[in-house]
Amino acid sequence: MLELRSITAGYTRKTPVVRDVSLTLAPGESVGLLGPSGCGKSTLARVAALLHRPDAGTVLLDGAPVRHWRHRAPRAQRTAFGVVFQQARLSADPRLPLADLIAEPLRATGRAREIPERIAELAPAVGLTPDLLTRRPHEVSDGQLQRACLARALVLRPRVLVCDEMTAMLDASTAAALVAAVEDYRAGTGAALLAVGHDRTLLQRWCDRTVHWDALS
C-alpha cells in the first residue's frame, strides 16, 4: 500500500505546486491521475516515487512512514519503485548503449551478475531487437528509447510503477505497445501502477480508477 497524506510540495517553499493532496494506491491497483499540464501531477508523482521530498505531509509505504528520499532512502524502499518519465532523452545518459542504460539499476545495486538474464527477458518484452541494444540514444527513435527506459524501470522488478506521461510523445502504435508491456508485467507480478497523464480516454481504458486532479486539491 502506498499512501500520500496531505502532501504539499514544490521547488521553493514560498511557491508550492502541490497543496494538501492525498492519494492511495493499493497493492496491484492501477490508478490514473488526470489533469492539465502544469497542475502539479509530475511533482506529486516524484513525491510518490521517493524522488522529491515534500514540504509537508506524509508518505507511507506498506504502512511505514517514509523518512528519507532519493539515494538516502533505504534500498528496500528505493527499489520498490520503477519510474518512466515523459521525455526519455532527458532521463537517459547519451553516452550509454541501450543495453547499459537498461542495466544501470542493477549495477547501482550490486547485482551486475543478473544483467544478461534480465536484458534477455526485458528486451523482447518491450519490443527491442538485439541490434538496437548496441545503439546509443542519438541512434534510435524516441519510441525505441522510451522502450529502453521502460525496461530500465522494470529491471529491478519493482512493486510500484510510476508512469509520468509515458506515452505523451509517442505515436499511437508505440504507446499501445508500451501500455501492453506494462500490463504484461503487472499481470505477472501483481505490481501497482500510478499512471499520470492528460489523456482521459487512455487513462480510463488503462486503469482501474481515474482520479481528476481537481478532486485532490
Short mmCIF file of N, CA and C in Angstrom, two decimals, residues 116-186:
data_model
loop_
_atom_site.label_atom_id
_atom_site.label_comp_id
_atom_site.label_asym_id
_atom_site.label_seq_id
_atom_site.Cartn_x
_atom_site.Cartn_y
_atom_site.Cartn_z
N PRO A 116 22.83 -10.09 -17.90
CA PRO A 116 22.50 -10.82 -19.14
C PRO A 116 21.10 -11.44 -19.11
N GLU A 117 20.74 -12.03 -17.98
CA GLU A 117 19.44 -12.67 -17.89
C GLU A 117 18.30 -11.66 -17.98
N ARG A 118 18.42 -10.55 -17.26
CA ARG A 118 17.34 -9.57 -17.25
C ARG A 118 17.19 -8.88 -18.61
N ILE A 119 18.29 -8.58 -19.27
CA ILE A 119 18.18 -7.96 -20.59
C ILE A 119 17.57 -8.93 -21.58
N ALA A 120 17.95 -10.19 -21.49
CA ALA A 120 17.36 -11.20 -22.38
C ALA A 120 15.86 -11.32 -22.17
N GLU A 121 15.39 -11.11 -20.94
CA GLU A 121 13.96 -11.17 -20.65
C GLU A 121 13.24 -9.91 -21.09
N LEU A 122 13.83 -8.75 -20.77
CA LEU A 122 13.12 -7.49 -20.93
C LEU A 122 13.14 -6.94 -22.34
N ALA A 123 14.23 -7.13 -23.07
CA ALA A 123 14.31 -6.55 -24.42
C ALA A 123 13.15 -7.00 -25.30
N PRO A 124 12.88 -8.29 -25.43
CA PRO A 124 11.73 -8.67 -26.25
C PRO A 124 10.40 -8.24 -25.63
N ALA A 125 10.34 -8.19 -24.31
CA ALA A 125 9.09 -7.80 -23.65
C ALA A 125 8.68 -6.38 -23.99
N VAL A 126 9.66 -5.48 -24.19
CA VAL A 126 9.35 -4.09 -24.52
C VAL A 126 9.51 -3.80 -26.01
N GLY A 127 9.89 -4.80 -26.79
CA GLY A 127 9.98 -4.63 -28.24
C GLY A 127 11.30 -4.12 -28.75
N LEU A 128 12.41 -4.45 -28.06
CA LEU A 128 13.74 -4.05 -28.52
C LEU A 128 14.46 -5.25 -29.13
N THR A 129 14.92 -5.10 -30.36
CA THR A 129 15.67 -6.15 -31.03
C THR A 129 17.14 -6.08 -30.63
N PRO A 130 17.90 -7.18 -30.78
CA PRO A 130 19.31 -7.18 -30.35
C PRO A 130 20.15 -6.08 -30.96
N ASP A 131 19.90 -5.73 -32.23
CA ASP A 131 20.72 -4.69 -32.86
C ASP A 131 20.51 -3.33 -32.21
N LEU A 132 19.31 -3.07 -31.66
CA LEU A 132 19.05 -1.80 -31.01
C LEU A 132 19.79 -1.67 -29.68
N LEU A 133 20.05 -2.77 -29.02
CA LEU A 133 20.68 -2.73 -27.71
C LEU A 133 22.10 -2.19 -27.75
N THR A 134 22.73 -2.24 -28.91
CA THR A 134 24.11 -1.74 -29.03
C THR A 134 24.16 -0.27 -29.42
N ARG A 135 23.02 0.32 -29.70
CA ARG A 135 22.99 1.72 -30.15
C ARG A 135 22.84 2.68 -28.97
N ARG A 136 23.33 3.89 -29.16
CA ARG A 136 23.20 4.94 -28.17
C ARG A 136 21.93 5.75 -28.43
N PRO A 137 21.49 6.54 -27.46
CA PRO A 137 20.22 7.26 -27.61
C PRO A 137 20.09 8.07 -28.89
N HIS A 138 21.16 8.72 -29.34
CA HIS A 138 21.03 9.55 -30.54
C HIS A 138 20.89 8.71 -31.81
N GLU A 139 21.07 7.39 -31.68
CA GLU A 139 20.98 6.50 -32.84
C GLU A 139 19.63 5.78 -32.93
N VAL A 140 18.71 6.10 -32.03
CA VAL A 140 17.40 5.44 -32.04
C VAL A 140 16.29 6.49 -32.00
N SER A 141 15.09 6.05 -32.28
CA SER A 141 13.93 6.95 -32.26
C SER A 141 13.48 7.20 -30.83
N ASP A 142 12.59 8.19 -30.67
CA ASP A 142 12.04 8.46 -29.34
C ASP A 142 11.31 7.24 -28.78
N GLY A 143 10.57 6.56 -29.65
CA GLY A 143 9.84 5.38 -29.19
C GLY A 143 10.76 4.25 -28.76
N GLN A 144 11.82 4.03 -29.51
CA GLN A 144 12.77 2.99 -29.14
C GLN A 144 13.48 3.32 -27.83
N LEU A 145 13.80 4.60 -27.65
CA LEU A 145 14.46 4.99 -26.40
C LEU A 145 13.50 4.85 -25.22
N GLN A 146 12.24 5.19 -25.42
CA GLN A 146 11.28 5.03 -24.33
C GLN A 146 11.06 3.56 -23.99
N ARG A 147 11.17 2.68 -24.96
CA ARG A 147 11.09 1.24 -24.68
C ARG A 147 12.25 0.84 -23.74
N ALA A 148 13.44 1.37 -24.01
CA ALA A 148 14.58 1.07 -23.15
C ALA A 148 14.38 1.65 -21.75
N CYS A 149 13.80 2.84 -21.68
CA CYS A 149 13.56 3.45 -20.37
C CYS A 149 12.53 2.64 -19.57
N LEU A 150 11.54 2.09 -20.26
CA LEU A 150 10.59 1.22 -19.57
C LEU A 150 11.29 -0.04 -19.06
N ALA A 151 12.14 -0.64 -19.90
CA ALA A 151 12.88 -1.82 -19.46
C ALA A 151 13.75 -1.49 -18.24
N ARG A 152 14.38 -0.32 -18.25
CA ARG A 152 15.18 0.09 -17.09
C ARG A 152 14.32 0.19 -15.84
N ALA A 153 13.10 0.72 -15.99
CA ALA A 153 12.20 0.84 -14.84
C ALA A 153 11.77 -0.51 -14.29
N LEU A 154 11.76 -1.53 -15.15
CA LEU A 154 11.30 -2.86 -14.74
C LEU A 154 12.41 -3.77 -14.27
N VAL A 155 13.67 -3.38 -14.49
CA VAL A 155 14.77 -4.33 -14.35
C VAL A 155 14.95 -4.82 -12.91
N LEU A 156 14.58 -4.03 -11.91
CA LEU A 156 14.70 -4.46 -10.51
C LEU A 156 13.43 -5.11 -9.98
N ARG A 157 12.49 -5.37 -10.89
CA ARG A 157 11.21 -5.99 -10.51
C ARG A 157 10.48 -5.16 -9.45
N PRO A 158 10.15 -3.91 -9.75
CA PRO A 158 9.50 -3.05 -8.76
C PRO A 158 8.10 -3.51 -8.42
N ARG A 159 7.66 -3.12 -7.23
CA ARG A 159 6.29 -3.42 -6.79
C ARG A 159 5.33 -2.31 -7.15
N VAL A 160 5.87 -1.12 -7.46
CA VAL A 160 5.04 0.02 -7.85
C VAL A 160 5.67 0.67 -9.07
N LEU A 161 4.87 0.84 -10.13
CA LEU A 161 5.32 1.55 -11.33
C LEU A 161 4.69 2.94 -11.35
N VAL A 162 5.51 3.93 -11.62
CA VAL A 162 5.01 5.29 -11.80
C VAL A 162 5.32 5.69 -13.23
N CYS A 163 4.29 5.88 -14.03
CA CYS A 163 4.46 6.25 -15.44
C CYS A 163 3.95 7.68 -15.61
N ASP A 164 4.88 8.61 -15.74
CA ASP A 164 4.55 10.03 -15.79
C ASP A 164 4.50 10.49 -17.25
N GLU A 165 3.29 10.52 -17.82
CA GLU A 165 3.11 10.90 -19.23
C GLU A 165 3.99 10.03 -20.14
N MET A 166 4.07 8.74 -19.84
CA MET A 166 4.98 7.83 -20.54
C MET A 166 4.76 7.82 -22.04
N THR A 167 3.51 7.97 -22.47
CA THR A 167 3.19 7.82 -23.90
C THR A 167 2.91 9.16 -24.60
N ALA A 168 3.09 10.27 -23.89
CA ALA A 168 2.63 11.57 -24.42
C ALA A 168 3.33 11.97 -25.72
N MET A 169 4.58 11.55 -25.90
CA MET A 169 5.35 11.98 -27.07
C MET A 169 5.50 10.88 -28.12
N LEU A 170 4.67 9.84 -28.02
CA LEU A 170 4.82 8.67 -28.89
C LEU A 170 3.64 8.54 -29.84
N ASP A 171 3.88 7.84 -30.96
CA ASP A 171 2.79 7.54 -31.88
C ASP A 171 1.88 6.49 -31.25
N ALA A 172 0.69 6.35 -31.80
CA ALA A 172 -0.34 5.51 -31.19
C ALA A 172 0.09 4.05 -31.06
N SER A 173 0.77 3.51 -32.07
CA SER A 173 1.14 2.09 -32.02
C SER A 173 2.21 1.83 -30.96
N THR A 174 3.18 2.74 -30.85
CA THR A 174 4.21 2.57 -29.82
C THR A 174 3.62 2.74 -28.44
N ALA A 175 2.73 3.72 -28.28
CA ALA A 175 2.08 3.92 -26.99
C ALA A 175 1.31 2.66 -26.57
N ALA A 176 0.58 2.07 -27.51
CA ALA A 176 -0.18 0.86 -27.20
C ALA A 176 0.74 -0.29 -26.81
N ALA A 177 1.88 -0.39 -27.49
CA ALA A 177 2.83 -1.47 -27.19
C ALA A 177 3.41 -1.31 -25.79
N LEU A 178 3.71 -0.07 -25.39
CA LEU A 178 4.29 0.15 -24.06
C LEU A 178 3.26 -0.10 -22.97
N VAL A 179 2.03 0.34 -23.19
CA VAL A 179 0.98 0.05 -22.22
C VAL A 179 0.79 -1.46 -22.07
N ALA A 180 0.81 -2.18 -23.19
CA ALA A 180 0.68 -3.64 -23.14
C ALA A 180 1.84 -4.27 -22.37
N ALA A 181 3.06 -3.75 -22.55
CA ALA A 181 4.21 -4.29 -21.83
C ALA A 181 4.08 -4.05 -20.33
N VAL A 182 3.58 -2.88 -19.96
CA VAL A 182 3.35 -2.59 -18.54
C VAL A 182 2.31 -3.57 -17.98
N GLU A 183 1.23 -3.77 -18.71
CA GLU A 183 0.17 -4.65 -18.21
C GLU A 183 0.62 -6.11 -18.15
N ASP A 184 1.46 -6.53 -19.09
CA ASP A 184 2.01 -7.89 -19.01
C ASP A 184 2.86 -8.05 -17.75
N TYR A 185 3.67 -7.03 -17.46
CA TYR A 185 4.49 -7.08 -16.25
C TYR A 185 3.61 -7.12 -15.00
N ARG A 186 2.59 -6.29 -14.96
CA ARG A 186 1.72 -6.25 -13.80
C ARG A 186 0.97 -7.56 -13.62
#
